[in-house]
mmCIF file of C-alpha atoms and ligand atoms in Angstrom:
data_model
loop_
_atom_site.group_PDB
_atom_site.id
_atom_site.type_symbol
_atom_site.label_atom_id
_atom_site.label_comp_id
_atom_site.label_asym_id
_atom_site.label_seq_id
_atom_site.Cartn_x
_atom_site.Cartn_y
_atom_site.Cartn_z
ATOM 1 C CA UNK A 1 29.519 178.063 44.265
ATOM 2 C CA UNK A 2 25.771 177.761 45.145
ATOM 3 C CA UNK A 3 24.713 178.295 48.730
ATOM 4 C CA UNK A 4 21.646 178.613 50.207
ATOM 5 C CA UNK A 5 20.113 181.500 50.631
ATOM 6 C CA UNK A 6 21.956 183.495 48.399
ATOM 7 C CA UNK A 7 20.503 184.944 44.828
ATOM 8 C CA UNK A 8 20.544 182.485 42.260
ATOM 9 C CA UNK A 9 20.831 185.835 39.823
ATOM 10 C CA UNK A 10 24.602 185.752 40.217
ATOM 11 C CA UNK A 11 25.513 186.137 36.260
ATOM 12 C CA UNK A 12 23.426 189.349 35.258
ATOM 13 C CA UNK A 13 26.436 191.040 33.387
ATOM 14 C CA UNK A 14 27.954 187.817 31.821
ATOM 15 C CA UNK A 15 24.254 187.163 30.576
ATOM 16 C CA UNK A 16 24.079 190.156 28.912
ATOM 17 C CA UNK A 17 27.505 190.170 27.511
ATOM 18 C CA UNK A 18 26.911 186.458 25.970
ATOM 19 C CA UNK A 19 23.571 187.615 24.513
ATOM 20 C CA UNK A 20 25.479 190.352 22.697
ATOM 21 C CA UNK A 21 28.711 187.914 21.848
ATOM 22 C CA UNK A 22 28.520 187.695 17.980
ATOM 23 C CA UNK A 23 27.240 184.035 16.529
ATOM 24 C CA UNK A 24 30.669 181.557 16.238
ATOM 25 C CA UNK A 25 32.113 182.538 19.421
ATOM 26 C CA UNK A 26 35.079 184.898 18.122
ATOM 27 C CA UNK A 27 36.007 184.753 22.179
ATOM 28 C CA UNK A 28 36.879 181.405 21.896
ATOM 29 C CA UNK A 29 39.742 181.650 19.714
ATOM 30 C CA UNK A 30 41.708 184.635 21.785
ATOM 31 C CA UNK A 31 44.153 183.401 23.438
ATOM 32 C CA UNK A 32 43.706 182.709 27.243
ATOM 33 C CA UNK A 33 44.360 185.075 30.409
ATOM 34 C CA UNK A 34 46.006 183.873 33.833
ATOM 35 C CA UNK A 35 44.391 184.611 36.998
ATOM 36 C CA UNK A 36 46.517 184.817 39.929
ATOM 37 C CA UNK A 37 47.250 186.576 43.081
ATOM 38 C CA UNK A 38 47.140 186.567 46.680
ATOM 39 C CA UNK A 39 44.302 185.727 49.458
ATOM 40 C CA UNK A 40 44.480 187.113 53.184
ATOM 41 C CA UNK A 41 42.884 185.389 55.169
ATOM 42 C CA UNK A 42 42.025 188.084 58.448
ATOM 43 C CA UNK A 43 42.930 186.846 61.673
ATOM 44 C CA UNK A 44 44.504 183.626 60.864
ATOM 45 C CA UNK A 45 48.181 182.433 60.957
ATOM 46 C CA UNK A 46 48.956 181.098 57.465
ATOM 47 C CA UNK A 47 46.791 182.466 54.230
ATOM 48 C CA UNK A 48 47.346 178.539 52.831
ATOM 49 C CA UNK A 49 44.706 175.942 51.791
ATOM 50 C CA UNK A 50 42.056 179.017 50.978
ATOM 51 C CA UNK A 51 40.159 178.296 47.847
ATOM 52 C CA UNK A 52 39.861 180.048 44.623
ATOM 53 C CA UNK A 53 37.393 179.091 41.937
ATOM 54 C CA UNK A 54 36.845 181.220 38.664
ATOM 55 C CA UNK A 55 33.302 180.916 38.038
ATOM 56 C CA UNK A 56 30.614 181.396 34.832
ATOM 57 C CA UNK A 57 27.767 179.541 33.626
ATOM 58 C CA UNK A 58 27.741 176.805 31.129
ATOM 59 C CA UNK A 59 31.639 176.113 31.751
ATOM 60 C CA UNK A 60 32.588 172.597 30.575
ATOM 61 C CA UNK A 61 34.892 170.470 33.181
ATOM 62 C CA UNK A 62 35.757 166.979 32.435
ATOM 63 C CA UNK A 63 36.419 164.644 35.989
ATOM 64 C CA UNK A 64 39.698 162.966 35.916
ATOM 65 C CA UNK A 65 40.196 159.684 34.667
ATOM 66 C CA UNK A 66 42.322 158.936 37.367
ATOM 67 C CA UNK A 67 40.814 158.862 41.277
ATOM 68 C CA UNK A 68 42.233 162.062 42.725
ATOM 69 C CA UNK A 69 43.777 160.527 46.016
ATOM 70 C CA UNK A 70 43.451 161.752 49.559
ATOM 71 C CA UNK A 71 46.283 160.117 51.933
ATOM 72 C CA UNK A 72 45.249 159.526 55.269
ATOM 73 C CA UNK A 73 48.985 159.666 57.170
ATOM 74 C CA UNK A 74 50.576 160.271 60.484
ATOM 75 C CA UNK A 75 46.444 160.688 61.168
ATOM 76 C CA UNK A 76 46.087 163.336 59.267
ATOM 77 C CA UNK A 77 44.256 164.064 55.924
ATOM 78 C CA UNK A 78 46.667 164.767 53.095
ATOM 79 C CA UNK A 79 45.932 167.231 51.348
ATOM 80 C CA UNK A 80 43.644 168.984 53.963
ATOM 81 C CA UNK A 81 41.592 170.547 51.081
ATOM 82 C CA UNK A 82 41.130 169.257 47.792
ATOM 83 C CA UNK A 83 39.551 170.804 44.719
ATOM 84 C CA UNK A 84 37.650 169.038 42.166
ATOM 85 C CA UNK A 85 34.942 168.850 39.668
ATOM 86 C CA UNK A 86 31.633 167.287 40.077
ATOM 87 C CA UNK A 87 32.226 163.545 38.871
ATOM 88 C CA UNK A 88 35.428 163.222 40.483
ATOM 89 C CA UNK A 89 36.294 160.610 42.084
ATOM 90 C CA UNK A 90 38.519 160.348 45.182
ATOM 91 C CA UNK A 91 40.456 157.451 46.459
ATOM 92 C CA UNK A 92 40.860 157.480 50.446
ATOM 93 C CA UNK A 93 44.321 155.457 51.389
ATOM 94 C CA UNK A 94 44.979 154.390 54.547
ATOM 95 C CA UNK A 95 48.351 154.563 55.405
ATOM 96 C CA UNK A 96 49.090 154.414 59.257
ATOM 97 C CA UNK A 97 49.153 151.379 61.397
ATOM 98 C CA UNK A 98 45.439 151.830 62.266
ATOM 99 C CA UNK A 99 41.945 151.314 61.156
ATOM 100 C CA UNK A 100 40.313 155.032 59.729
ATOM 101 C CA UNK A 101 37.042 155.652 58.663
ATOM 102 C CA UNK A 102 35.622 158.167 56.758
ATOM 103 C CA UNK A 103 32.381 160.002 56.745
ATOM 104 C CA UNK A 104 30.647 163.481 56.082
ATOM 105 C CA UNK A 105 27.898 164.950 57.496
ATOM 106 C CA UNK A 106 27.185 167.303 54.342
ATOM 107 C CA UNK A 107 27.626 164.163 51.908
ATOM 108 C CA UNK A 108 25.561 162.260 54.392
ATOM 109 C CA UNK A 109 27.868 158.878 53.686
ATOM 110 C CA UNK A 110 29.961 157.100 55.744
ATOM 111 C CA UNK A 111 32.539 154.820 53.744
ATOM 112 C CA UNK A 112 33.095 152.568 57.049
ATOM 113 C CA UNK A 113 36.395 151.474 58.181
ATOM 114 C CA UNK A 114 39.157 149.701 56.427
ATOM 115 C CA UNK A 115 42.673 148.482 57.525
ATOM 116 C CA UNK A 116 46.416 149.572 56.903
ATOM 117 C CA UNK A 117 47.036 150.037 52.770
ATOM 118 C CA UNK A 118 43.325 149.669 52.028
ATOM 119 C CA UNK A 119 41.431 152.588 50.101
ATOM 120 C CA UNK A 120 37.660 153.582 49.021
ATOM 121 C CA UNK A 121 36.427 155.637 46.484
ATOM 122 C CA UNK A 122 33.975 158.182 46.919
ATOM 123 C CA UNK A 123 32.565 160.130 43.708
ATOM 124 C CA UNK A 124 31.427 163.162 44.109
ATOM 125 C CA UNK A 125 29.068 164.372 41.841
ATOM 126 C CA UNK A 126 27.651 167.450 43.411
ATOM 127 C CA UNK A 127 28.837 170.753 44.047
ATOM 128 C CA UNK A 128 29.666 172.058 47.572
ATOM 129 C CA UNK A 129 31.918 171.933 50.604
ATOM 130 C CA UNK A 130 32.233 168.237 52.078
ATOM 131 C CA UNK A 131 33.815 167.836 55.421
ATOM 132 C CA UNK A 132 35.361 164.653 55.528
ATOM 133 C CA UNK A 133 35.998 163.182 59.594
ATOM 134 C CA UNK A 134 37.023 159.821 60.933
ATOM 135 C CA UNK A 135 34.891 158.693 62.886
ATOM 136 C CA UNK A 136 37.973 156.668 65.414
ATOM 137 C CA UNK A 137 40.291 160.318 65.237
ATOM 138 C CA UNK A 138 37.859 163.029 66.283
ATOM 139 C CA UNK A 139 41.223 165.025 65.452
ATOM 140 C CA UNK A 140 41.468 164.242 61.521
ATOM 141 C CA UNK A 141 39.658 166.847 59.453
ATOM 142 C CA UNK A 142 39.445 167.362 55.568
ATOM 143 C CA UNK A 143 37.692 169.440 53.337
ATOM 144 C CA UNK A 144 36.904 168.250 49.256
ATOM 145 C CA UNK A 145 35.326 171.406 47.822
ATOM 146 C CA UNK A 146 33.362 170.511 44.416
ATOM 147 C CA UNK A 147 33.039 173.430 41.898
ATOM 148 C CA UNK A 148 31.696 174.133 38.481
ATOM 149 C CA UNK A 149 34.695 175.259 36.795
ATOM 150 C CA UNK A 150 38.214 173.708 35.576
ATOM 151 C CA UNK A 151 39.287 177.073 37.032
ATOM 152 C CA UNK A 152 40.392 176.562 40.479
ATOM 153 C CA UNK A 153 43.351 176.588 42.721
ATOM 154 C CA UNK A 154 44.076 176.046 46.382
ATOM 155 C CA UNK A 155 46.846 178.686 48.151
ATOM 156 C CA UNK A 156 50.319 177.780 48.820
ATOM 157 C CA UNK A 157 52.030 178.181 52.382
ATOM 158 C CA UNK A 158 52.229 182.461 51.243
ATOM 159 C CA UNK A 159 48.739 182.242 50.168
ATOM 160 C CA UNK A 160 49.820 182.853 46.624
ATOM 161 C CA UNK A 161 47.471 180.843 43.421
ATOM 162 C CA UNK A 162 47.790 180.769 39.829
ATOM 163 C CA UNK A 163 45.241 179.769 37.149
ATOM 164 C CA UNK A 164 46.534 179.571 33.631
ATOM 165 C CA UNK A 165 44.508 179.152 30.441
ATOM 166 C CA UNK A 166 41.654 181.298 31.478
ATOM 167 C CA UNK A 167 39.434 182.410 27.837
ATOM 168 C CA UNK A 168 39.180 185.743 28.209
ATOM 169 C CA UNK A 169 35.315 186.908 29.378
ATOM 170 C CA UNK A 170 33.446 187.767 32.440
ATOM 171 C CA UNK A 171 33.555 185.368 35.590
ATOM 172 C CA UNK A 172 32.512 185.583 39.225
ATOM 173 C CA UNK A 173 35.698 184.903 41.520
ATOM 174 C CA UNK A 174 34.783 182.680 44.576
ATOM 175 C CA UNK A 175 37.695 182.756 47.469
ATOM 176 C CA UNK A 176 37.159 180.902 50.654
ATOM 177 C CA UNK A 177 38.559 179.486 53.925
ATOM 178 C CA UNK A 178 37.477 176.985 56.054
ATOM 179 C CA UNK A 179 37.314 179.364 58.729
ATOM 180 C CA UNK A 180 35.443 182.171 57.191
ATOM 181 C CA UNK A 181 32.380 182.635 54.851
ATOM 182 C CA UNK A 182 34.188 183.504 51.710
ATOM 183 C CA UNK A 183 33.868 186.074 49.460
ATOM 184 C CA UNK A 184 33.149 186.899 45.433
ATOM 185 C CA UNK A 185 34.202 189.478 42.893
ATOM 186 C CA UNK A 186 33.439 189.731 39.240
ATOM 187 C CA UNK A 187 36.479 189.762 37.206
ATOM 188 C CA UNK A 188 36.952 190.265 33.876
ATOM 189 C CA UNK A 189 39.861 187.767 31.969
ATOM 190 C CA UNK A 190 41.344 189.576 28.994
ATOM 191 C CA UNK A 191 42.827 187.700 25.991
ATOM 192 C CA UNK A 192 46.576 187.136 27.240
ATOM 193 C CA UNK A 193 46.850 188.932 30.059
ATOM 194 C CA UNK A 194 47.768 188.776 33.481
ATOM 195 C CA UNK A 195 45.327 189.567 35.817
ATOM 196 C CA UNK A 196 46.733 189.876 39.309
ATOM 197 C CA UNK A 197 44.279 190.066 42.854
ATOM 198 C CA UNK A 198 44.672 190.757 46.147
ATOM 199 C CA UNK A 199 41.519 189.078 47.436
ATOM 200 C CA UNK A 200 41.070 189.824 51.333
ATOM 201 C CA UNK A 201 38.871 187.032 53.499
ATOM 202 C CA UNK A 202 37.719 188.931 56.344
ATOM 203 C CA UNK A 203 34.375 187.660 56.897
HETATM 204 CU CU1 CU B 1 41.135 157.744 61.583
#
């Protein structure tokens, strides 16, 4: 995840260890690692809905096919985060017995406002975190976080994730909550392991 104001020299290591990778890629035929752990969110009830994205340069992702749907029910978002690559597209459905809207401030669109069982698509084709508000329910609040990797995952109600079919190398971890800054840590995947983190969100 790019931000501004931080280095854009993120990948020194990885960089290095590519340059040296012998010619034919012998990496890519090891078989893959899992990622997976726990994030703590500091000073928050639940550890859920924090992000995890396993990051490196140059990773190929491929959008769904499908729209990736948010539900917008009981005037809520459903999911309140969702994960996907840039080219996804995601399909807003409203489902309760009034008109929503959304809009973002960050995505500077505003999709306008459409009745009971109506959707819109939205694709979103660059990376970054995207509030997503209604502009008739102050109240309703979703976040669609866009990252360069098919290795992601969003925490579970014990703030446990899982990411399977990692190749083995060296990535940059990126772990964040909506109420915090995030953080990152350079892992390195080995060829079938398990490699288990205790990421901490305190900042
Ligand atoms: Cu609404």
């Amino acid at each position: 995840m790019r931000f501004p104001g931080k280095t854009t020299m993120r990948y020194p290591t990885l960089l290095l260890a590519l340059a040296l990778a012998p010619v034919g890629g012998v990496w890519a035929a090891e078989t893959p690692g899992t990622v997976r752990g726990t994030v703590t969110v500091t000073k928050q009830k639940t550890n859920a809905n924090a992000v995890v994205s396993i990051e490196a340069p140059g990773l190929a992702f491929t959008p769904p096919a499908e729209p990736v749907r948010i539900d917008q029910k009981g005037f809520r978002f459903i999911p309140h985060i969702t994960l996907v690559v840039p080219g996804t597209t995601i399909r807003f459905l409203n489902n309760d017995p009034e008109p929503h809207n959304v809009y973002s401030p960050e995505g500077r669109y505003n999709l306008g406002t459409w009745p009971t069982g109506e959707t819109r698509d939205h694709v979103f084709d660059k990376p970054g975190i995207f509030t997503q508000l209604c502009n008739i329910h102050p109240d309703m609040l979703a976040y669609v976080v866009v990252v360069e990797t098919p290795y992601f995952a969003v925490t579970d109600a014990d703030g446990r994730f899982e990411v399977k079919g990692v190749p083995p190398g060296k990535y940059l971890v990126w772990a964040w909550h909506e109420k915090k800054d995030g953080l990152e840590r350079e892992i390195t995947v080995e060829a079938g392991q398990v490699l288990d983190l205790d990421l901490v969100i305190e900042r």
